[in-house]
Tab-separated table of N, CA and C in Angstrom:
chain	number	residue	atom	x	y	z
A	1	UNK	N	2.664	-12.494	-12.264
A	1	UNK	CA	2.228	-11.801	-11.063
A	1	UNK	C	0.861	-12.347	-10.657
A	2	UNK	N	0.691	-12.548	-9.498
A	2	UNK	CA	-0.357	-13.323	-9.050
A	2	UNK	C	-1.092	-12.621	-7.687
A	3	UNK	N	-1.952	-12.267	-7.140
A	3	UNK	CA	-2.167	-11.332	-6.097
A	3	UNK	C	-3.049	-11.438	-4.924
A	4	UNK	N	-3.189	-12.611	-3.864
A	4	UNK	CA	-4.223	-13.259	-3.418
A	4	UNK	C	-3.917	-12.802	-1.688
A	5	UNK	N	-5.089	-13.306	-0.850
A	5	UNK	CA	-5.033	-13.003	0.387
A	5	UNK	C	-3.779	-13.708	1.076
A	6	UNK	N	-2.909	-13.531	1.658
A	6	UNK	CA	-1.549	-13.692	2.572
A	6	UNK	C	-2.321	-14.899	3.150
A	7	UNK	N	-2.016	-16.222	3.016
A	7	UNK	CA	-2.307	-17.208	4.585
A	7	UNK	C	-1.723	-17.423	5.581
A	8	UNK	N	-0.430	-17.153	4.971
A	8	UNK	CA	0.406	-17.681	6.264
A	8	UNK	C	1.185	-16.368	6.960
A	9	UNK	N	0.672	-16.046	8.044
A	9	UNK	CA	1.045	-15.008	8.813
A	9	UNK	C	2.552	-15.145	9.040
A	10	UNK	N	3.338	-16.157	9.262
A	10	UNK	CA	4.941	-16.018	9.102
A	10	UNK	C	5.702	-15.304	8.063
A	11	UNK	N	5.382	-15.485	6.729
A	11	UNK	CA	5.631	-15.033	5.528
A	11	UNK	C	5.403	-13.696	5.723
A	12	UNK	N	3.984	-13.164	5.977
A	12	UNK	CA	3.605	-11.691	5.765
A	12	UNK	C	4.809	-11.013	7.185
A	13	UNK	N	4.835	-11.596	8.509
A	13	UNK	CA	6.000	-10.835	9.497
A	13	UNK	C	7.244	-10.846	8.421
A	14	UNK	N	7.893	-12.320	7.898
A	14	UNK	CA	8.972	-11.764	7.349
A	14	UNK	C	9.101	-10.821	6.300
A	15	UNK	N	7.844	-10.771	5.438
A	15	UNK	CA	8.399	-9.787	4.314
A	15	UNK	C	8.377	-8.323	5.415
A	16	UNK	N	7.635	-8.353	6.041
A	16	UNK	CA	7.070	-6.496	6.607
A	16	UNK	C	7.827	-6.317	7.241
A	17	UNK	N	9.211	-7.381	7.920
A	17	UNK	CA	10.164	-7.159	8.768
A	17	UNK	C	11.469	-6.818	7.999
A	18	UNK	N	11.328	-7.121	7.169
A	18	UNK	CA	12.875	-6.767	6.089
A	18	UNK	C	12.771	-5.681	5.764
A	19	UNK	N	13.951	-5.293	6.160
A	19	UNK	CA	14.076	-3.909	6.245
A	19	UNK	C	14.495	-2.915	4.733
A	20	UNK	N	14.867	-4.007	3.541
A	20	UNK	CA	15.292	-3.338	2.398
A	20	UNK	C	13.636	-3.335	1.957
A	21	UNK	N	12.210	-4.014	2.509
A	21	UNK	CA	11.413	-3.895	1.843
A	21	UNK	C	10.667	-2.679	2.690
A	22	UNK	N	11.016	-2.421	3.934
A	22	UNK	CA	10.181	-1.407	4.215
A	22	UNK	C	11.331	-0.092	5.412
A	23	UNK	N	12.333	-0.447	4.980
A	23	UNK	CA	13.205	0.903	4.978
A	23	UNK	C	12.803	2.009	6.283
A	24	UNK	N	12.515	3.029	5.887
A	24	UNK	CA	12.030	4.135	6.612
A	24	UNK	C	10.843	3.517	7.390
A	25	UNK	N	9.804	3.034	7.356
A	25	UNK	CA	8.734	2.334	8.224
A	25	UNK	C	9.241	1.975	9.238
A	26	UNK	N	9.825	1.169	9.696
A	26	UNK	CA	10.333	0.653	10.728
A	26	UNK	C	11.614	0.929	11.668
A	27	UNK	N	11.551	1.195	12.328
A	27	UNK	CA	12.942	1.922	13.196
A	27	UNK	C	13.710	0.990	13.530
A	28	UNK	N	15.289	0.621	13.998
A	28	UNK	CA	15.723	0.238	13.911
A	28	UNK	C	15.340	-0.934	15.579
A	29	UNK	N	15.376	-2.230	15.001
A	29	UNK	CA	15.158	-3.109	16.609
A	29	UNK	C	13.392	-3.084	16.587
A	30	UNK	N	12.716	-2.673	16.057
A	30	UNK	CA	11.609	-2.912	16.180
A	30	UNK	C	10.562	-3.219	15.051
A	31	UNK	N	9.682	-3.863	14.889
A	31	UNK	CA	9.139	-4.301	13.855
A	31	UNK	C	7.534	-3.929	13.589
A	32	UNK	N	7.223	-4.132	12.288
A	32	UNK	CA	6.129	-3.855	11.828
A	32	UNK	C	4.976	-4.066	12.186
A	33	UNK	N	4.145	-2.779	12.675
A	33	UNK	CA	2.682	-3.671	13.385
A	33	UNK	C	1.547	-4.121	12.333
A	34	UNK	N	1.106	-5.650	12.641
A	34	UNK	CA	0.640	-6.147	11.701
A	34	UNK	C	-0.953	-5.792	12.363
A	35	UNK	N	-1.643	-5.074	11.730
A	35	UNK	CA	-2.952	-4.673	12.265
A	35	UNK	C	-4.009	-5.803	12.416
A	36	UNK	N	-4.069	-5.999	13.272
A	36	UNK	CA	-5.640	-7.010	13.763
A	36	UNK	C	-6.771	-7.085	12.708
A	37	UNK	N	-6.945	-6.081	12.064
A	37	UNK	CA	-8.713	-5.537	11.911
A	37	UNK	C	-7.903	-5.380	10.020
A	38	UNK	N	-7.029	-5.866	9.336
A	38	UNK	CA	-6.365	-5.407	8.386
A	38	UNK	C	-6.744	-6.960	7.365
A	39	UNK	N	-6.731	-6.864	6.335
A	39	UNK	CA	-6.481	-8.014	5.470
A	39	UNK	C	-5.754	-7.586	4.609
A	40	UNK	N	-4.393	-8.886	4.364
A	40	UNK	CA	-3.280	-8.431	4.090
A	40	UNK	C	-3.069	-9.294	2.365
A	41	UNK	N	-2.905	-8.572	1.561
A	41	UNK	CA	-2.905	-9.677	-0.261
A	41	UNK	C	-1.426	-9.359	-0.487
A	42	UNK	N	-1.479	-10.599	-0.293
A	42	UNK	CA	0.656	-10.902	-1.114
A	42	UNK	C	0.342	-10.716	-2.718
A	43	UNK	N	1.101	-9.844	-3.364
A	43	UNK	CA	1.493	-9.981	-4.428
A	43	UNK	C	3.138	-10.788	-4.943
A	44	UNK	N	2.724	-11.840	-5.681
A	44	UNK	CA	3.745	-13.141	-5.703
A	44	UNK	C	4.157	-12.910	-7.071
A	45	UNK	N	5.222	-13.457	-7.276
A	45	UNK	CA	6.332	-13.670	-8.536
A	45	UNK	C	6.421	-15.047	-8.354
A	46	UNK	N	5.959	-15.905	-9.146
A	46	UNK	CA	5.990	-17.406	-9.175
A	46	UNK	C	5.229	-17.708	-7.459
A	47	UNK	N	6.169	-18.069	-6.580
A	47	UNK	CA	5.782	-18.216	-5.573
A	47	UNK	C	6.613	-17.188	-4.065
A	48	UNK	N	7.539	-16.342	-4.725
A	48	UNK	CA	7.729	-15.242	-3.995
A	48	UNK	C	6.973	-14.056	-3.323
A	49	UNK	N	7.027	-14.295	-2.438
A	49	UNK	CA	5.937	-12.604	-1.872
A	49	UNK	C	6.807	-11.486	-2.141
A	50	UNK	N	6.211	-10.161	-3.294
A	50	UNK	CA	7.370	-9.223	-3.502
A	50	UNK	C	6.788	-7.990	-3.292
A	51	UNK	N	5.268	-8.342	-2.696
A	51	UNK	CA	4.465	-6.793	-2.350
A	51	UNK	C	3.700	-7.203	-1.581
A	52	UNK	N	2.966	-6.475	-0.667
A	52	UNK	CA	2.133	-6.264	0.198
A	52	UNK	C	0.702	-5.627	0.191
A	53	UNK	N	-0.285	-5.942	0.157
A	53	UNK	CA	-1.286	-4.632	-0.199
A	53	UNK	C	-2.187	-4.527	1.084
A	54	UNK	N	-1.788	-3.952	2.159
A	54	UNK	CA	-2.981	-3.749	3.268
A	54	UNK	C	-3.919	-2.971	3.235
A	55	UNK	N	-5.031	-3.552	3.453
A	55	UNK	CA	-6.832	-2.637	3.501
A	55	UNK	C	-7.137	-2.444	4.618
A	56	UNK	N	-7.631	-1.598	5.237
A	56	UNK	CA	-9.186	-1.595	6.438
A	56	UNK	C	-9.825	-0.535	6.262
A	57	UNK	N	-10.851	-1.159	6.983
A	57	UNK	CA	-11.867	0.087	7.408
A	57	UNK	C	-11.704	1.368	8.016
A	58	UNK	N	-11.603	2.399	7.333
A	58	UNK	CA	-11.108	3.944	7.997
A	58	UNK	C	-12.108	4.588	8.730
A	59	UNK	N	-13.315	4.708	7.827
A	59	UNK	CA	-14.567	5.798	8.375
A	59	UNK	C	-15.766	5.728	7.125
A	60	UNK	N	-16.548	5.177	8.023
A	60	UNK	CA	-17.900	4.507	7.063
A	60	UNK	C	-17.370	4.100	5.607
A	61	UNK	N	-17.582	4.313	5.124
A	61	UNK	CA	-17.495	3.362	3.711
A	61	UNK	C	-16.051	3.711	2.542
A	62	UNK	N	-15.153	4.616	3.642
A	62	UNK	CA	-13.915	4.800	3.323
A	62	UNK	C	-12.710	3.721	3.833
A	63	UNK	N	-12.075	3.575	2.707
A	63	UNK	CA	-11.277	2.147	3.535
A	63	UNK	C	-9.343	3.071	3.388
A	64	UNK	N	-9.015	2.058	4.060
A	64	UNK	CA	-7.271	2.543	4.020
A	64	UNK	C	-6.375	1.649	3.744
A	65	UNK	N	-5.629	2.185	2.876
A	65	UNK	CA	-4.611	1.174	2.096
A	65	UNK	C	-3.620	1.353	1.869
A	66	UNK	N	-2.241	0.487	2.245
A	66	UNK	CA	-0.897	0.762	2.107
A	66	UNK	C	-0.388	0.205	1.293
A	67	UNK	N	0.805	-0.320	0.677
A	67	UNK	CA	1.511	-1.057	-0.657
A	67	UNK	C	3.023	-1.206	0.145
A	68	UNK	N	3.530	-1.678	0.387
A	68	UNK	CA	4.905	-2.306	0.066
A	68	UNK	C	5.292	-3.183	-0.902
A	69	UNK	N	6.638	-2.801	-1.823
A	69	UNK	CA	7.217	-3.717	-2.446
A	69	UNK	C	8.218	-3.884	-2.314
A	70	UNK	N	8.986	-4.882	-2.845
A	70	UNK	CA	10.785	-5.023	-2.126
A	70	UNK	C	11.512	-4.621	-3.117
A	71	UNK	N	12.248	-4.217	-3.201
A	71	UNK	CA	13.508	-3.317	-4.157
A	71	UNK	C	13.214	-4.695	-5.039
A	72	UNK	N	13.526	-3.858	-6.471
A	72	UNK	CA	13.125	-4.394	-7.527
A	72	UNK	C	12.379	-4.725	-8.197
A	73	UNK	N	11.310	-4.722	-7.222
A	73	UNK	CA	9.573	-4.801	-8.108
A	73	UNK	C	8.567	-3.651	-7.872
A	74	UNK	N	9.390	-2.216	-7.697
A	74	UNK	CA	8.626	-1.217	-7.670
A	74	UNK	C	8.654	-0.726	-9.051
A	75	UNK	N	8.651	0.346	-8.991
A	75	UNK	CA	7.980	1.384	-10.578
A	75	UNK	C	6.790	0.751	-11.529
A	76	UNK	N	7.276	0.118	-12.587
A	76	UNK	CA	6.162	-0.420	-13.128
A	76	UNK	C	5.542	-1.746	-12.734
A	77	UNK	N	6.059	-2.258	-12.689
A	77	UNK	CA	5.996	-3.565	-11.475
A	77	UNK	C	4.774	-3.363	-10.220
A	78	UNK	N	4.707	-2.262	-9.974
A	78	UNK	CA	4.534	-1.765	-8.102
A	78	UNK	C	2.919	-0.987	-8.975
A	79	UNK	N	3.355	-0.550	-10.215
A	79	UNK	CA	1.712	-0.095	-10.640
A	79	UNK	C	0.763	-1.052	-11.310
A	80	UNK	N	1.252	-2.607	-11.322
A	80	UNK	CA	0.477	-3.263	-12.353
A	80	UNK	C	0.312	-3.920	-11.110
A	81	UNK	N	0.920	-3.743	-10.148
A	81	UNK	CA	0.277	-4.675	-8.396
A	81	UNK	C	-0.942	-4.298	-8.408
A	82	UNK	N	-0.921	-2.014	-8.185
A	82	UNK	CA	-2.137	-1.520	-7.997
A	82	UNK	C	-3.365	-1.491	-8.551
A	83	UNK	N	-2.852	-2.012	-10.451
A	83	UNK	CA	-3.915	-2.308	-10.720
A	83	UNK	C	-4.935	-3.446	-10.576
A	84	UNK	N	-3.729	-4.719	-10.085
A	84	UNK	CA	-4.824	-5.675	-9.596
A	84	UNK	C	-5.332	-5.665	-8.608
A	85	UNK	N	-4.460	-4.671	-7.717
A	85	UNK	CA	-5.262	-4.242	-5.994
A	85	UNK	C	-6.514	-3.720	-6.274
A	86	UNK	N	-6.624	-3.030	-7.261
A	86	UNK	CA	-7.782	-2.399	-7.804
A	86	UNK	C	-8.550	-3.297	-7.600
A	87	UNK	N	-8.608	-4.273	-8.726
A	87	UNK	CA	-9.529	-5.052	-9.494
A	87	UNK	C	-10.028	-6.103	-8.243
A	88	UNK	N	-8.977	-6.359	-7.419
A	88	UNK	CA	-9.486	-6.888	-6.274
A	88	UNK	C	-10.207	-6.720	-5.345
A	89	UNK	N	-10.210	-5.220	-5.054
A	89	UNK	CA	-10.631	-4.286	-4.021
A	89	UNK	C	-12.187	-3.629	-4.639
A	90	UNK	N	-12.164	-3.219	-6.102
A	90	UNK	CA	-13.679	-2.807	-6.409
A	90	UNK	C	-14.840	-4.327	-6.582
A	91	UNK	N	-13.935	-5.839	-6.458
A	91	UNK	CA	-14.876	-6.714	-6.699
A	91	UNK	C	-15.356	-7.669	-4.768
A	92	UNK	N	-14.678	-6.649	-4.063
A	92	UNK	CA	-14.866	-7.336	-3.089
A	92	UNK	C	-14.927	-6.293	-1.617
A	93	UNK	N	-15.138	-5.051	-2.175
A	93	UNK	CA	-15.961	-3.917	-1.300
A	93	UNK	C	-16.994	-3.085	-1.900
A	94	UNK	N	-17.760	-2.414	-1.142
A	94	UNK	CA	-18.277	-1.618	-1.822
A	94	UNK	C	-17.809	0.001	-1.449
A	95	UNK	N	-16.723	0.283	-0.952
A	95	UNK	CA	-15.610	1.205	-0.392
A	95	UNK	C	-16.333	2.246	-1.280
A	96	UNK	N	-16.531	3.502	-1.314
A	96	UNK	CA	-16.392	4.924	-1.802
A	96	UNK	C	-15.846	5.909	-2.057
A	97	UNK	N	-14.281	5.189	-1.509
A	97	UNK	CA	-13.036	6.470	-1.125
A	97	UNK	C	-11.916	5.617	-0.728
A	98	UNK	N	-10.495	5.330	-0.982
A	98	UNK	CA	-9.557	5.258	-0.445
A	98	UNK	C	-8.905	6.210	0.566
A	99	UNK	N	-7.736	6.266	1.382
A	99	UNK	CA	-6.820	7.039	1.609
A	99	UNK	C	-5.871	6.360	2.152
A	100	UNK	N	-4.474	6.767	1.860
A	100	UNK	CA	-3.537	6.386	2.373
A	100	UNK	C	-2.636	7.614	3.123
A	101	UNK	N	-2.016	7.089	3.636
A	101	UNK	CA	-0.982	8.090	4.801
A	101	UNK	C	0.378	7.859	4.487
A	102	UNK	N	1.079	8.846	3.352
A	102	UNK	CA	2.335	8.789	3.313
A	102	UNK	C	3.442	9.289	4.037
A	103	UNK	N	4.173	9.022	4.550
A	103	UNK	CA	5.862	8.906	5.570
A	103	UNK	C	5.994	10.175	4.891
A	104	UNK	N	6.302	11.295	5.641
A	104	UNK	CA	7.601	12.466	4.975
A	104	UNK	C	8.842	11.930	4.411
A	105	UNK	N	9.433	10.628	5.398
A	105	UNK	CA	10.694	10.471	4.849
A	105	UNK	C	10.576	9.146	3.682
A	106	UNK	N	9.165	8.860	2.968
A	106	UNK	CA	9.420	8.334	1.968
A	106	UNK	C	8.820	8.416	1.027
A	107	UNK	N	10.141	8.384	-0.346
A	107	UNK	CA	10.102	9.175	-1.122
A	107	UNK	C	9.386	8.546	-2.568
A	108	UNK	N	9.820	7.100	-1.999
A	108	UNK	CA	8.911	6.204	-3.389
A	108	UNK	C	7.437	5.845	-3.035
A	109	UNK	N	7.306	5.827	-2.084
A	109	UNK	CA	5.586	5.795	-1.773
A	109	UNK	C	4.715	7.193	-2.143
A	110	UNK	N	5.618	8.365	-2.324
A	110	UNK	CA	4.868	9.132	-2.699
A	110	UNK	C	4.979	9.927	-4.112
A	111	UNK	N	6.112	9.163	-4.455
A	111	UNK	CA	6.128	9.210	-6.222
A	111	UNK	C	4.840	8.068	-6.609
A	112	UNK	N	5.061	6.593	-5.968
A	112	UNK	CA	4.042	5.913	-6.779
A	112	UNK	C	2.342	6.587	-6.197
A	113	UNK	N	2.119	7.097	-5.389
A	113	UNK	CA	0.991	7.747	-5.327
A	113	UNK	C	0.451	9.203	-6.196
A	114	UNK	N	0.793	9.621	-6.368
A	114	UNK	CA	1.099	10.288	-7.354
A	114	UNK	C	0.957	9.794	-8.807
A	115	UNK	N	1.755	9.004	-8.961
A	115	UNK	CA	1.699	8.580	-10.552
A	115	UNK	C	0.310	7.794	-10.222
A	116	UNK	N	-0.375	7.440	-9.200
A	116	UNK	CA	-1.697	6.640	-9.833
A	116	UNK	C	-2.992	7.536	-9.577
A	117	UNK	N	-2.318	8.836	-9.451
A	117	UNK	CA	-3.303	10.300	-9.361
A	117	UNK	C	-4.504	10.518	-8.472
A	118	UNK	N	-3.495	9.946	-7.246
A	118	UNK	CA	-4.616	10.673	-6.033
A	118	UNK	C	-4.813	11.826	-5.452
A	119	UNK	N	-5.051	12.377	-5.139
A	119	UNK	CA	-5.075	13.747	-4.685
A	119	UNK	C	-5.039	13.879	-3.117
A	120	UNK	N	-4.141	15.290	-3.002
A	120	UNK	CA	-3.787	15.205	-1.522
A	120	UNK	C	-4.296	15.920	-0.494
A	121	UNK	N	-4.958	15.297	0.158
A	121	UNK	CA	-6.302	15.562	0.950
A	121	UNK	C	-5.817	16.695	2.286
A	122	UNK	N	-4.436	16.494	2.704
A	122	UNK	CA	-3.746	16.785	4.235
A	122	UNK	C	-2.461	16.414	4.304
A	123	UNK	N	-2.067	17.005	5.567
A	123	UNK	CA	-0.281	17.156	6.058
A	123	UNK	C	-1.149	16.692	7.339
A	124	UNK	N	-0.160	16.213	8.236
A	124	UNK	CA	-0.067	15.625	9.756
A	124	UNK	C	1.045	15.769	9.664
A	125	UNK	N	1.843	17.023	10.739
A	125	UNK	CA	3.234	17.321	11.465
A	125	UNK	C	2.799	16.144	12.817
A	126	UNK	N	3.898	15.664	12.960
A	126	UNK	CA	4.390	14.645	13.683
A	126	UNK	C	3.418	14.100	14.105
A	127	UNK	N	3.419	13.328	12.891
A	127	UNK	CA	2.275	12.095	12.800
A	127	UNK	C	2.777	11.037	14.241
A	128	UNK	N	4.022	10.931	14.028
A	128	UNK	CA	4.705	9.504	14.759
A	128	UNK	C	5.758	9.898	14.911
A	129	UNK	N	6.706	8.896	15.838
A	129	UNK	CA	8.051	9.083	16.004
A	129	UNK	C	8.829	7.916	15.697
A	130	UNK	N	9.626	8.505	14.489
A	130	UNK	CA	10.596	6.956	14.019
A	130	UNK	C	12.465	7.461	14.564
A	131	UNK	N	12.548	6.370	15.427
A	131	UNK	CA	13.824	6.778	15.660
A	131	UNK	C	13.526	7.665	17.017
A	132	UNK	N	12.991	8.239	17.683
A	132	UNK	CA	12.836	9.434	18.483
A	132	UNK	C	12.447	10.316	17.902
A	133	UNK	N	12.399	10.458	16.560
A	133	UNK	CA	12.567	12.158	16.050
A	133	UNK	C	11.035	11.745	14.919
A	134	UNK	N	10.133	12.933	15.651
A	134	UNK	CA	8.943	13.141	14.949
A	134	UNK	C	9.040	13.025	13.414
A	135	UNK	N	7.574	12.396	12.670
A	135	UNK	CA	7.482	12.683	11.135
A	135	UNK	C	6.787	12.845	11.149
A	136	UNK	N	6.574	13.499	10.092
A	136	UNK	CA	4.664	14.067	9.339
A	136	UNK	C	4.151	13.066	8.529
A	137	UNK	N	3.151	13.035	7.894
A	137	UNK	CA	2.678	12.119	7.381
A	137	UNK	C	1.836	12.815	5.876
A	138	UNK	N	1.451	12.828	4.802
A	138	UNK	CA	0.619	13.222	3.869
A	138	UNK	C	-0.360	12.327	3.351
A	139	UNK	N	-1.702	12.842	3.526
A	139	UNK	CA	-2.832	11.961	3.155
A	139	UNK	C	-3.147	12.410	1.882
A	140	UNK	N	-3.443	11.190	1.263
A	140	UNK	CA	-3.968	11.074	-0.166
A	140	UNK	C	-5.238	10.289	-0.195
A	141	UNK	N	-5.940	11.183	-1.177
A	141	UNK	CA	-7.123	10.038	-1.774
A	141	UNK	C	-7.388	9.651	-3.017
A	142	UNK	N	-8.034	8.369	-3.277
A	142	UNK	CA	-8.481	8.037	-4.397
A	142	UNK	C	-9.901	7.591	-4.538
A	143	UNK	N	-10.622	8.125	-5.135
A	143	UNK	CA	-12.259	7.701	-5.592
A	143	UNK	C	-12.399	6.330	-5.730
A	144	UNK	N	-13.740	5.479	-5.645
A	144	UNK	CA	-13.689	4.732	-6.174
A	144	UNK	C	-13.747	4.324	-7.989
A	145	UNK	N	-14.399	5.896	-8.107
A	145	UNK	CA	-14.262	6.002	-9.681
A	145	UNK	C	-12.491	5.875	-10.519
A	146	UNK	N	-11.712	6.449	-9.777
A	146	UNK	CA	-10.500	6.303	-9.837
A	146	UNK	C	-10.191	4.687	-10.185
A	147	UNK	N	-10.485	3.777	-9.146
A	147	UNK	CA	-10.163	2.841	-8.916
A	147	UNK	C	-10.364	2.302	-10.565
A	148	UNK	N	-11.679	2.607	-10.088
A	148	UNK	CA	-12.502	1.609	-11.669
A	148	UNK	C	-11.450	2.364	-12.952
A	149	UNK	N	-11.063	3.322	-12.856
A	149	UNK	CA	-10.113	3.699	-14.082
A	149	UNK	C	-9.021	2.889	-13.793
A	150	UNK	N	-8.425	2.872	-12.576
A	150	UNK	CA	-7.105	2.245	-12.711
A	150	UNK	C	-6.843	0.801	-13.099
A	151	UNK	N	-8.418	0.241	-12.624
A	151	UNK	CA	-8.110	-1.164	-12.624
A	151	UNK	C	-8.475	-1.834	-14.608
A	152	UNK	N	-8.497	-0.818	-15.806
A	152	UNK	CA	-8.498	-0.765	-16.711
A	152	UNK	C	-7.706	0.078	-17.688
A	153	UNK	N	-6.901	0.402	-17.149
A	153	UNK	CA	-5.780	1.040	-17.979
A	153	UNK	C	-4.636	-0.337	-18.213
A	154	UNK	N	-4.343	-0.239	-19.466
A	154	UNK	CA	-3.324	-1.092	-19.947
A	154	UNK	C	-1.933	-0.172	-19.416
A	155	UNK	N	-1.052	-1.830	-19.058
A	155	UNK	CA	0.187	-1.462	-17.916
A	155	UNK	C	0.998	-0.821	-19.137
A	156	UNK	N	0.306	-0.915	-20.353
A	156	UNK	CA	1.299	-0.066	-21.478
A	156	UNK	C	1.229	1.588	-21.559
A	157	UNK	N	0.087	2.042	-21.566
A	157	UNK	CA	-0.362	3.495	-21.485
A	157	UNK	C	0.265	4.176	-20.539
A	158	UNK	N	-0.032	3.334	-19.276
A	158	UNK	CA	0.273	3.765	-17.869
A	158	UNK	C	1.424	4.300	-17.669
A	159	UNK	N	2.620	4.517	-18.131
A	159	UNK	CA	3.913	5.029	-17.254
A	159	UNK	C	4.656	5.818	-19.030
């Protein structure tokens, strides 16, 4: 597993456009918005892109971060990503706070949030509309103290 900044913007549309890797995200006929203001780290299997880790800037020194992985390299796989997202993210911000915004209708983004013990900050009823039909959204946070734990836990302890 290898975990570096995305270069080639073709690669990052196709993984975020496949739909077995991001399922519920994307409605059907339309595709993933790749944020302007975002820096995007492929997590690779030899030379496969099999995760996604997007950052930005949320609100002063709080940043925001999403994870996609493609069927088959989630569960433990999808937590030894986060820990190098970690290790990447505490050596190259000085961030104070994560949060991410989990989908109502998905169900593994908010098991793996959870298992890396963020705490849940908020609900947003109809955050967005996928399909026509409104979803909520659940915000989570993680410390940066968190981080620094996560990015040192052995992937053995962990699960």
């Amino acid at each position: 597993m290898n975990i570096q900044l995305i270069d080639n913007p073709q690669t990052l549309w196709v993984f975020l456009n496949t739909e077995a890797n991001t399922g519920n995200i994307v409605d059907d006929g339309d595709h993933y918005f790749i944020k302007p203001d975002a820096l995007y780290l492929g997590v690779y299997e030899d030379k496969r892109l099999v995760g996604v880790h997007e950052v930005r800037a949320f609100w002063h020194s709080v940043v925001e971060c999403h994870a996609i992985y493609a069927p088959g390299f989630r569960g433990k796989y999808a937590l030894e990503g986060h820990r190098r997202f970690c290790r990447w993210l505490l050596a190259n911000s000085t961030f104070t706070n994560s949060i991410t915004l989990v989908p109502d209708t998905t169900r593994y983004g908010r098991t793996l949030i959870r298992l890396l013990g963020a705490s849940r900050v908020g609900h947003l009823d109809d955050a967005y509309l996928s399909n026509g039909k409104p979803v909520g959204v659940t915000l989570y946070q993680l410390t940066r103290t968190q981080y620094e734990e996560l990015a040192h836990v052995s992937a053995h302890r962990a699960v």
